[in-house]
Amino acid sequence: MATAWETVEAHIYRKPGNTNSLQVTAGRPRKWRAVRRSVTVERSPHEAPHNETAKQHLTRARLERARLETEIAEGRGATKGKITVRTLVARYFAEYIAEDSDEPRLGARTITSYRQLLDNHVLPEIGTKRLRDLEPLDVDGVYSKMEAKGLSGTTRLHAHVSLSGVLKWGVRKGLVDRNVAAFADIPKSSTKRQRTSTADEVARILAATKAEIDPAVAPMIALTAHTGMRLGEVLGLRWQDVDFEQHRLHVIQTYGSDRKFRKPKNESSARTVDLAPDIIAMLREHKREQQAHYIEHGLRPDLDIVFALADGSARDQDRVAKVWKRIRTRAGVPGFRFHDLRHATASLLRSKGVDFGVIAHRLGHASENTTREIYRHVLPEEASEAAAIMSRALGAQ
């Protein structure tokens, strides 16, 4: 049985003093998130000499009523008929994302990526389309044109995620009746195996850091390699987040590419990471040298950053990128990205038989399944081992 929320009410009434107009209204009864639409059905003359009869006029009004009832019941049409996709996108970023706020809802890189995908691929195709006229086939057309341009499935999927996010927000705010992207053909992400890093490559990277003049670089990269922390998490790490007694650290904040401190991207990213004794010893030594430097130069930094610059300020990601390029070239692994240190952590742990759940927690993944999907290729020999186990279990036939 339909609930009050699902019910659609529709009415036909005549405007006072106007025998040639019928007003048709339809909507949902709950006013807090009501969807109400109305149309005027004018009595029109036939090509024949006689005007449209009152009965014919009423029949057309009833057809309009049925159409509105169906559209609202199916979630089609928009409350604000003149709002375009471009306008909705602009309001989404201005009112929901609020990039200038202290706690934006998305990271700086994610916001930039979403903007580029929408501006370059989505809005040129459907930006001028009114929300009430937007259909799943229109969205399918966006993805098809992106594919024709040679863009990968992953890029098309990210475009879908960004557009769907805008429309979901529009639904919540009553600006659009449904998220048509949810009914489109969702692009499939391109299959891409993560780079499998070897222990030798990581060792060469760590050795190459020793030639850096900046004393914070070597311990920063060593900690990243041992923990699999994200770059923003490493740069946002404070001494108060390091528990020397319990041999662990707490990921509590990040330092983004926009040079702002924020909370981790989700609940699973805010985590505790255990540290080996040699890493604790390395951090102790780094802290001792850092404090000695501050005292020598009369510095009292306001920040408590572990891998700060010489003046105590936070280290930005662009600066790290320049240093990293020099280090990987020196190490003889020019294709090795900084983020590959994170992949190396997972790959090496998995190669030693560490459970996916443990790896997921260490990396701060939202679920074990995420880790399993990314790193399931790490031990291809497991497939042949499975065959050998079955052979031993069942015996040679």
Short mmCIF file of C-alpha atoms in Angstrom, two decimals:
data_model
loop_
_atom_site.label_atom_id
_atom_site.label_comp_id
_atom_site.label_asym_id
_atom_site.label_seq_id
_atom_site.Cartn_x
_atom_site.Cartn_y
_atom_site.Cartn_z
CA MET A 1 0.00 0.00 0.00
CA ALA A 2 1.33 3.44 -0.89
CA THR A 3 2.53 5.55 2.00
CA ALA A 4 1.85 9.27 2.41
CA TRP A 5 5.32 9.88 0.99
CA GLU A 6 4.61 7.83 -2.14
CA THR A 7 1.12 9.26 -2.76
CA VAL A 8 0.64 11.74 -5.59
CA GLU A 9 -2.36 14.06 -5.40
CA ALA A 10 -3.70 15.72 -8.56
CA HIS A 11 -6.56 18.16 -9.13
CA ILE A 12 -8.31 19.97 -11.96
CA TYR A 13 -10.04 23.27 -11.32
CA ARG A 14 -11.31 26.18 -13.36
CA LYS A 15 -9.90 29.64 -12.86
CA PRO A 16 -12.60 32.00 -11.54
CA GLY A 17 -14.27 33.97 -14.31
CA ASN A 18 -12.39 32.14 -17.08
CA THR A 19 -14.34 29.47 -18.90
CA ASN A 20 -11.54 28.80 -21.38
CA SER A 21 -8.79 27.74 -18.90
CA LEU A 22 -8.43 24.68 -16.70
CA GLN A 23 -5.65 24.50 -14.11
CA VAL A 24 -4.07 21.10 -13.45
CA THR A 25 -1.91 20.62 -10.32
CA ALA A 26 -0.15 17.54 -9.00
CA GLY A 27 2.27 16.89 -6.17
CA ARG A 28 3.19 14.99 -3.05
CA PRO A 29 1.37 15.84 0.17
CA ARG A 30 4.44 16.16 2.42
CA LYS A 31 5.27 19.83 2.21
CA TRP A 32 8.77 19.62 3.72
CA ARG A 33 10.04 18.00 0.56
CA ALA A 34 7.09 18.49 -1.75
CA VAL A 35 7.15 18.09 -5.49
CA ARG A 36 4.37 20.20 -6.95
CA ARG A 37 3.82 21.07 -10.58
CA SER A 38 1.01 22.74 -12.45
CA VAL A 39 -0.01 23.42 -16.04
CA THR A 40 -2.73 25.52 -17.61
CA VAL A 41 -4.86 23.86 -20.29
CA GLU A 42 -6.37 26.47 -22.56
CA ARG A 43 -9.53 25.75 -24.51
CA SER A 44 -8.53 25.83 -28.18
CA PRO A 45 -10.48 26.12 -31.43
CA HIS A 46 -10.61 23.30 -33.96
CA GLU A 47 -9.85 23.77 -37.62
CA ALA A 48 -13.53 23.12 -38.09
CA PRO A 49 -15.92 25.99 -37.55
CA HIS A 50 -16.92 24.90 -34.04
CA ASN A 51 -14.84 25.55 -30.91
CA GLU A 52 -13.58 22.73 -28.66
CA THR A 53 -16.40 21.47 -26.53
CA ALA A 54 -16.28 21.62 -22.74
CA LYS A 55 -16.10 17.83 -22.63
CA GLN A 56 -13.15 17.72 -25.02
CA HIS A 57 -11.46 20.45 -23.02
CA LEU A 58 -11.90 18.46 -19.79
CA THR A 59 -10.59 15.30 -21.46
CA ARG A 60 -7.35 17.05 -22.39
CA ALA A 61 -7.03 18.37 -18.85
CA ARG A 62 -7.45 14.83 -17.49
CA LEU A 63 -4.71 13.61 -19.83
CA GLU A 64 -2.41 16.33 -18.49
CA ARG A 65 -3.30 15.32 -14.95
CA ALA A 66 -2.41 11.70 -15.69
CA ARG A 67 0.88 12.78 -17.26
CA LEU A 68 1.88 14.86 -14.24
CA GLU A 69 0.90 12.09 -11.84
CA THR A 70 3.06 9.60 -13.74
CA GLU A 71 6.07 11.92 -14.00
CA ILE A 72 6.02 12.76 -10.30
CA ALA A 73 5.46 9.13 -9.26
CA GLU A 74 8.43 8.06 -11.41
CA GLY A 75 10.56 10.99 -10.25
CA ARG A 76 10.69 12.71 -13.63
CA GLY A 77 10.67 16.46 -14.17
CA ALA A 78 12.23 19.13 -11.95
CA THR A 79 10.72 21.35 -9.30
CA LYS A 80 12.64 24.36 -10.60
CA GLY A 81 11.91 24.05 -14.29
CA LYS A 82 14.35 26.71 -15.51
CA ILE A 83 17.42 25.50 -13.63
CA THR A 84 20.09 24.09 -15.94
CA VAL A 85 22.76 21.49 -15.23
CA ARG A 86 25.41 24.23 -15.34
CA THR A 87 23.56 26.25 -12.70
CA LEU A 88 23.20 23.22 -10.45
CA VAL A 89 26.92 22.45 -10.73
CA ALA A 90 27.79 26.04 -9.80
CA ARG A 91 25.52 25.94 -6.76
CA TYR A 92 26.90 22.54 -5.73
CA PHE A 93 30.45 23.85 -5.51
CA ALA A 94 29.44 27.18 -3.96
CA GLU A 95 26.97 25.89 -1.38
CA TYR A 96 27.94 22.29 -0.67
CA ILE A 97 31.65 21.86 -1.35
CA ALA A 98 32.55 25.32 0.02
CA GLU A 99 36.24 25.16 -0.88
CA ASP A 100 37.08 28.23 1.20
CA SER A 101 35.70 26.75 4.43
CA ASP A 102 37.96 25.36 7.16
CA GLU A 103 36.52 21.88 6.64
CA PRO A 104 35.63 21.36 2.94
CA ARG A 105 33.80 18.13 2.23
CA LEU A 106 36.36 16.93 -0.32
CA GLY A 107 40.13 17.10 -0.61
CA ALA A 108 41.74 19.76 -2.77
CA ARG A 109 42.87 17.32 -5.46
CA THR A 110 39.44 15.68 -5.59
CA ILE A 111 37.72 19.05 -5.96
CA THR A 112 40.09 20.01 -8.78
CA SER A 113 39.53 16.67 -10.51
CA TYR A 114 35.74 16.94 -10.26
CA ARG A 115 35.79 20.49 -11.62
CA GLN A 116 37.97 19.53 -14.58
CA LEU A 117 35.83 16.52 -15.48
CA LEU A 118 32.61 18.52 -15.29
CA ASP A 119 33.98 21.59 -17.08
CA ASN A 120 35.79 19.69 -19.84
CA HIS A 121 33.43 16.80 -20.58
CA VAL A 122 30.02 17.04 -18.92
CA LEU A 123 28.96 20.70 -19.15
CA PRO A 124 29.92 21.17 -22.83
CA GLU A 125 27.41 18.42 -23.66
CA ILE A 126 24.53 18.94 -21.21
CA GLY A 127 25.34 22.16 -19.36
CA THR A 128 22.52 24.14 -20.99
CA LYS A 129 19.99 21.34 -20.51
CA ARG A 130 17.19 22.10 -18.08
CA LEU A 131 17.08 19.68 -15.17
CA ARG A 132 13.42 18.85 -15.82
CA ASP A 133 14.36 17.71 -19.35
CA LEU A 134 17.50 15.76 -18.42
CA GLU A 135 17.24 12.04 -19.15
CA PRO A 136 19.54 9.02 -18.63
CA LEU A 137 20.17 8.87 -22.38
CA ASP A 138 21.64 12.39 -22.21
CA VAL A 139 24.11 11.19 -19.59
CA ASP A 140 24.90 8.08 -21.65
CA GLY A 141 25.73 10.43 -24.51
CA VAL A 142 28.31 12.23 -22.37
CA TYR A 143 30.09 8.98 -21.55
CA SER A 144 29.93 7.81 -25.18
CA LYS A 145 31.58 10.99 -26.43
CA MET A 146 34.27 10.67 -23.77
CA GLU A 147 34.95 7.13 -24.97
CA ALA A 148 35.09 8.33 -28.59
CA LYS A 149 37.80 10.78 -27.53
CA GLY A 150 39.86 7.85 -26.26
CA LEU A 151 39.33 8.51 -22.55
CA SER A 152 39.67 5.48 -20.31
CA GLY A 153 36.89 3.72 -18.47
CA THR A 154 38.34 4.97 -15.20
CA THR A 155 38.16 8.60 -16.35
CA ARG A 156 34.58 8.09 -17.53
CA LEU A 157 33.70 6.46 -14.22
CA HIS A 158 35.14 9.44 -12.33
CA ALA A 159 33.04 11.76 -14.49
CA HIS A 160 30.00 9.69 -13.55
CA VAL A 161 30.83 9.89 -9.85
CA SER A 162 31.24 13.67 -10.01
CA LEU A 163 27.99 14.23 -11.95
CA SER A 164 26.07 11.80 -9.78
CA GLY A 165 27.29 13.62 -6.66
CA VAL A 166 25.96 16.92 -8.01
CA LEU A 167 22.56 15.43 -8.86
CA LYS A 168 22.26 13.65 -5.49
CA TRP A 169 22.80 16.96 -3.76
CA GLY A 170 20.23 18.56 -6.06
CA VAL A 171 17.69 15.91 -5.07
CA ARG A 172 18.30 16.53 -1.37
CA LYS A 173 17.78 20.26 -1.87
CA GLY A 174 14.60 19.82 -3.91
CA LEU A 175 16.19 21.31 -7.04
CA VAL A 176 15.74 18.14 -9.08
CA ASP A 177 13.35 15.22 -8.65
CA ARG A 178 15.73 12.36 -9.38
CA ASN A 179 19.35 11.52 -10.00
CA VAL A 180 19.20 10.50 -13.66
CA ALA A 181 22.87 9.46 -13.57
CA ALA A 182 21.80 6.50 -11.43
CA PHE A 183 19.74 5.23 -14.39
CA ALA A 184 22.48 5.75 -16.98
CA ASP A 185 24.90 3.03 -18.09
CA ILE A 186 27.65 3.42 -15.52
CA PRO A 187 31.12 3.19 -17.12
CA LYS A 188 33.38 0.41 -15.96
CA SER A 189 36.75 1.26 -14.50
CA SER A 190 39.73 0.27 -16.62
CA THR A 191 41.58 -2.75 -15.31
CA LYS A 192 44.94 -1.47 -14.13
CA ARG A 193 47.40 -3.44 -12.08
CA GLN A 194 49.34 -1.50 -9.50
CA ARG A 195 53.07 -1.33 -9.99
CA THR A 196 54.72 -4.19 -8.12
CA SER A 197 57.75 -2.75 -6.36
CA THR A 198 60.60 -4.92 -5.18
CA ALA A 199 62.44 -4.73 -1.88
CA ASP A 200 65.61 -3.96 -3.84
CA GLU A 201 64.03 -0.89 -5.48
CA VAL A 202 62.85 0.44 -2.13
CA ALA A 203 66.30 -0.19 -0.64
CA ARG A 204 67.88 1.79 -3.48
CA ILE A 205 65.43 4.64 -2.90
CA LEU A 206 66.25 4.73 0.82
CA ALA A 207 69.98 4.69 0.08
CA ALA A 208 69.56 7.57 -2.37
CA THR A 209 67.94 9.75 0.31
CA LYS A 210 71.18 9.81 2.28
CA ALA A 211 72.66 12.26 -0.25
CA GLU A 212 69.99 14.88 0.48
CA ILE A 213 71.11 17.97 2.40
CA ASP A 214 67.75 18.38 4.12
CA PRO A 215 67.99 16.11 7.21
CA ALA A 216 64.20 15.51 7.29
CA VAL A 217 64.02 13.86 3.85
CA ALA A 218 65.60 10.48 4.70
CA PRO A 219 63.45 9.77 7.79
CA MET A 220 60.33 11.03 6.01
CA ILE A 221 60.75 8.61 3.10
CA ALA A 222 61.80 5.76 5.39
CA LEU A 223 58.66 6.20 7.50
CA THR A 224 56.51 6.25 4.35
CA ALA A 225 58.08 3.05 3.05
CA HIS A 226 57.63 1.25 6.37
CA THR A 227 54.05 2.36 7.06
CA GLY A 228 52.45 2.91 3.65
CA MET A 229 51.12 6.30 4.80
CA ARG A 230 49.81 8.74 2.23
CA LEU A 231 51.95 11.78 1.46
CA GLY A 232 49.43 14.18 3.02
CA GLU A 233 49.35 12.05 6.18
CA VAL A 234 53.13 12.07 6.48
CA LEU A 235 53.36 15.82 5.95
CA GLY A 236 50.62 16.45 8.52
CA LEU A 237 52.19 14.24 11.20
CA ARG A 238 52.96 16.02 14.50
CA TRP A 239 55.26 14.95 17.30
CA GLN A 240 52.27 14.76 19.63
CA ASP A 241 50.87 12.07 17.31
CA VAL A 242 53.91 9.83 17.84
CA ASP A 243 53.79 7.52 20.87
CA PHE A 244 57.43 6.63 21.54
CA GLU A 245 56.56 4.43 24.51
CA GLN A 246 53.97 2.29 22.72
CA HIS A 247 55.90 2.27 19.42
CA ARG A 248 53.06 3.65 17.33
CA LEU A 249 51.73 6.78 15.69
CA HIS A 250 48.24 8.16 15.20
CA VAL A 251 47.05 9.50 11.85
CA ILE A 252 44.91 12.45 12.94
CA GLN A 253 45.43 15.14 10.32
CA THR A 254 46.71 15.62 6.78
CA TYR A 255 48.41 18.48 4.95
CA GLY A 256 46.96 18.87 1.46
CA SER A 257 48.21 20.22 -1.83
CA ASP A 258 46.26 23.41 -1.04
CA ARG A 259 48.50 23.87 2.02
CA LYS A 260 45.73 23.38 4.54
CA PHE A 261 45.53 21.00 7.48
CA ARG A 262 42.48 18.77 7.56
CA LYS A 263 41.11 15.65 9.16
CA PRO A 264 41.81 12.37 7.30
CA LYS A 265 39.62 11.65 4.27
CA ASN A 266 37.40 9.13 6.10
CA GLU A 267 37.01 7.22 9.36
CA SER A 268 39.25 4.35 8.28
CA SER A 269 42.05 6.77 7.34
CA ALA A 270 42.15 8.06 10.93
CA ARG A 271 44.05 5.14 12.40
CA THR A 272 46.86 3.91 14.63
CA VAL A 273 49.97 2.50 12.93
CA ASP A 274 52.44 0.29 14.79
CA LEU A 275 56.14 1.03 14.34
CA ALA A 276 59.18 -1.20 14.50
CA PRO A 277 61.91 -0.39 17.08
CA ASP A 278 64.36 0.79 14.42
CA ILE A 279 61.80 3.28 13.05
CA ILE A 280 61.13 4.57 16.57
CA ALA A 281 64.89 5.00 17.06
CA MET A 282 65.11 6.86 13.74
CA LEU A 283 62.31 9.23 14.78
CA ARG A 284 63.92 9.85 18.17
CA GLU A 285 67.17 10.84 16.48
CA HIS A 286 65.35 13.07 13.98
CA LYS A 287 63.48 14.83 16.79
CA ARG A 288 66.72 15.38 18.73
CA GLU A 289 68.42 16.93 15.68
CA GLN A 290 65.39 19.06 14.86
CA GLN A 291 65.14 20.47 18.38
CA ALA A 292 68.87 21.20 18.42
CA HIS A 293 68.50 23.09 15.13
CA TYR A 294 65.62 25.18 16.51
CA ILE A 295 67.59 26.07 19.63
CA GLU A 296 70.72 26.95 17.64
CA HIS A 297 68.79 29.35 15.41
CA GLY A 298 66.50 30.72 18.11
CA LEU A 299 63.35 29.30 16.48
CA ARG A 300 60.08 28.59 18.25
CA PRO A 301 57.79 27.21 15.54
CA ASP A 302 54.07 27.39 16.18
CA LEU A 303 53.59 24.05 14.45
CA ASP A 304 54.58 20.70 15.89
CA ILE A 305 55.34 19.14 12.50
CA VAL A 306 57.62 16.08 12.40
CA PHE A 307 58.97 16.65 8.89
CA ALA A 308 58.97 20.44 8.92
CA LEU A 309 61.20 22.68 6.88
CA ALA A 310 64.24 24.30 8.49
CA ASP A 311 62.15 27.22 9.76
CA GLY A 312 59.55 24.92 11.32
CA SER A 313 56.87 25.49 8.67
CA ALA A 314 54.97 22.68 6.99
CA ARG A 315 56.46 21.08 3.88
CA ASP A 316 54.21 21.36 0.81
CA GLN A 317 53.65 18.56 -1.68
CA ASP A 318 55.14 20.41 -4.65
CA ARG A 319 58.45 20.73 -2.80
CA VAL A 320 58.41 17.00 -2.05
CA ALA A 321 57.74 16.23 -5.72
CA LYS A 322 60.90 18.08 -6.79
CA VAL A 323 63.02 16.30 -4.19
CA TRP A 324 61.47 12.94 -5.07
CA LYS A 325 62.30 13.31 -8.76
CA ARG A 326 65.94 13.84 -7.87
CA ILE A 327 66.01 10.86 -5.50
CA ARG A 328 64.43 8.32 -7.84
CA THR A 329 66.77 9.36 -10.65
CA ARG A 330 69.73 8.89 -8.33
CA ALA A 331 68.37 5.48 -7.31
CA GLY A 332 68.01 4.35 -10.93
CA VAL A 333 64.22 3.89 -10.80
CA PRO A 334 62.89 6.87 -12.81
CA GLY A 335 59.38 5.44 -13.10
CA PHE A 336 58.95 4.99 -9.35
CA ARG A 337 56.33 7.45 -7.97
CA PHE A 338 56.21 8.60 -4.36
CA HIS A 339 52.82 6.90 -4.03
CA ASP A 340 54.50 3.66 -5.13
CA LEU A 341 56.10 3.55 -1.68
CA ARG A 342 52.59 2.93 -0.37
CA HIS A 343 52.03 0.19 -2.94
CA ALA A 344 55.42 -1.28 -2.06
CA THR A 345 54.38 -1.55 1.60
CA ALA A 346 51.26 -3.50 0.70
CA SER A 347 52.98 -5.66 -1.90
CA LEU A 348 55.86 -6.62 0.37
CA LEU A 349 53.57 -7.35 3.32
CA ARG A 350 51.35 -9.50 1.14
CA SER A 351 54.33 -11.35 -0.30
CA LYS A 352 55.22 -12.35 3.27
CA GLY A 353 51.74 -13.73 3.88
CA VAL A 354 50.33 -10.86 5.97
CA ASP A 355 46.53 -10.96 6.07
CA PHE A 356 44.61 -8.53 3.84
CA GLY A 357 42.72 -7.23 6.87
CA VAL A 358 45.95 -6.24 8.62
CA ILE A 359 47.24 -4.55 5.47
CA ALA A 360 43.93 -2.71 5.00
CA HIS A 361 44.13 -1.26 8.52
CA ARG A 362 47.75 -0.23 8.12
CA LEU A 363 47.00 1.57 4.84
CA GLY A 364 43.76 3.09 6.08
CA HIS A 365 41.56 1.50 3.42
CA ALA A 366 37.80 1.67 3.90
CA SER A 367 37.50 -2.13 3.74
CA GLU A 368 39.53 -5.28 3.33
CA ASN A 369 37.86 -5.80 -0.04
CA THR A 370 39.43 -2.59 -1.33
CA THR A 371 42.89 -3.88 -0.43
CA ARG A 372 42.17 -7.31 -1.84
CA GLU A 373 40.99 -5.87 -5.17
CA ILE A 374 44.07 -3.63 -5.55
CA TYR A 375 46.71 -6.14 -4.52
CA ARG A 376 45.27 -9.52 -5.48
CA HIS A 377 47.88 -9.79 -8.26
CA VAL A 378 50.84 -9.65 -5.86
CA LEU A 379 51.16 -13.41 -5.44
CA PRO A 380 50.37 -15.03 -8.80
CA GLU A 381 52.08 -18.20 -7.59
CA GLU A 382 49.14 -18.74 -5.22
CA ALA A 383 47.13 -20.04 -8.19
CA SER A 384 49.62 -22.82 -8.90
CA GLU A 385 49.94 -23.49 -5.17
CA ALA A 386 46.16 -23.96 -4.99
CA ALA A 387 46.40 -26.56 -7.76
CA ALA A 388 49.18 -28.37 -5.90
CA ILE A 389 47.14 -28.40 -2.66
CA MET A 390 44.14 -29.95 -4.44
CA SER A 391 46.38 -32.54 -6.04
CA ARG A 392 47.84 -33.54 -2.66
CA ALA A 393 44.40 -33.54 -1.04
CA LEU A 394 42.71 -35.71 -3.66
CA GLY A 395 45.72 -37.79 -4.63
CA ALA A 396 46.90 -38.64 -8.12
CA GLN A 397 44.14 -40.31 -10.15
#
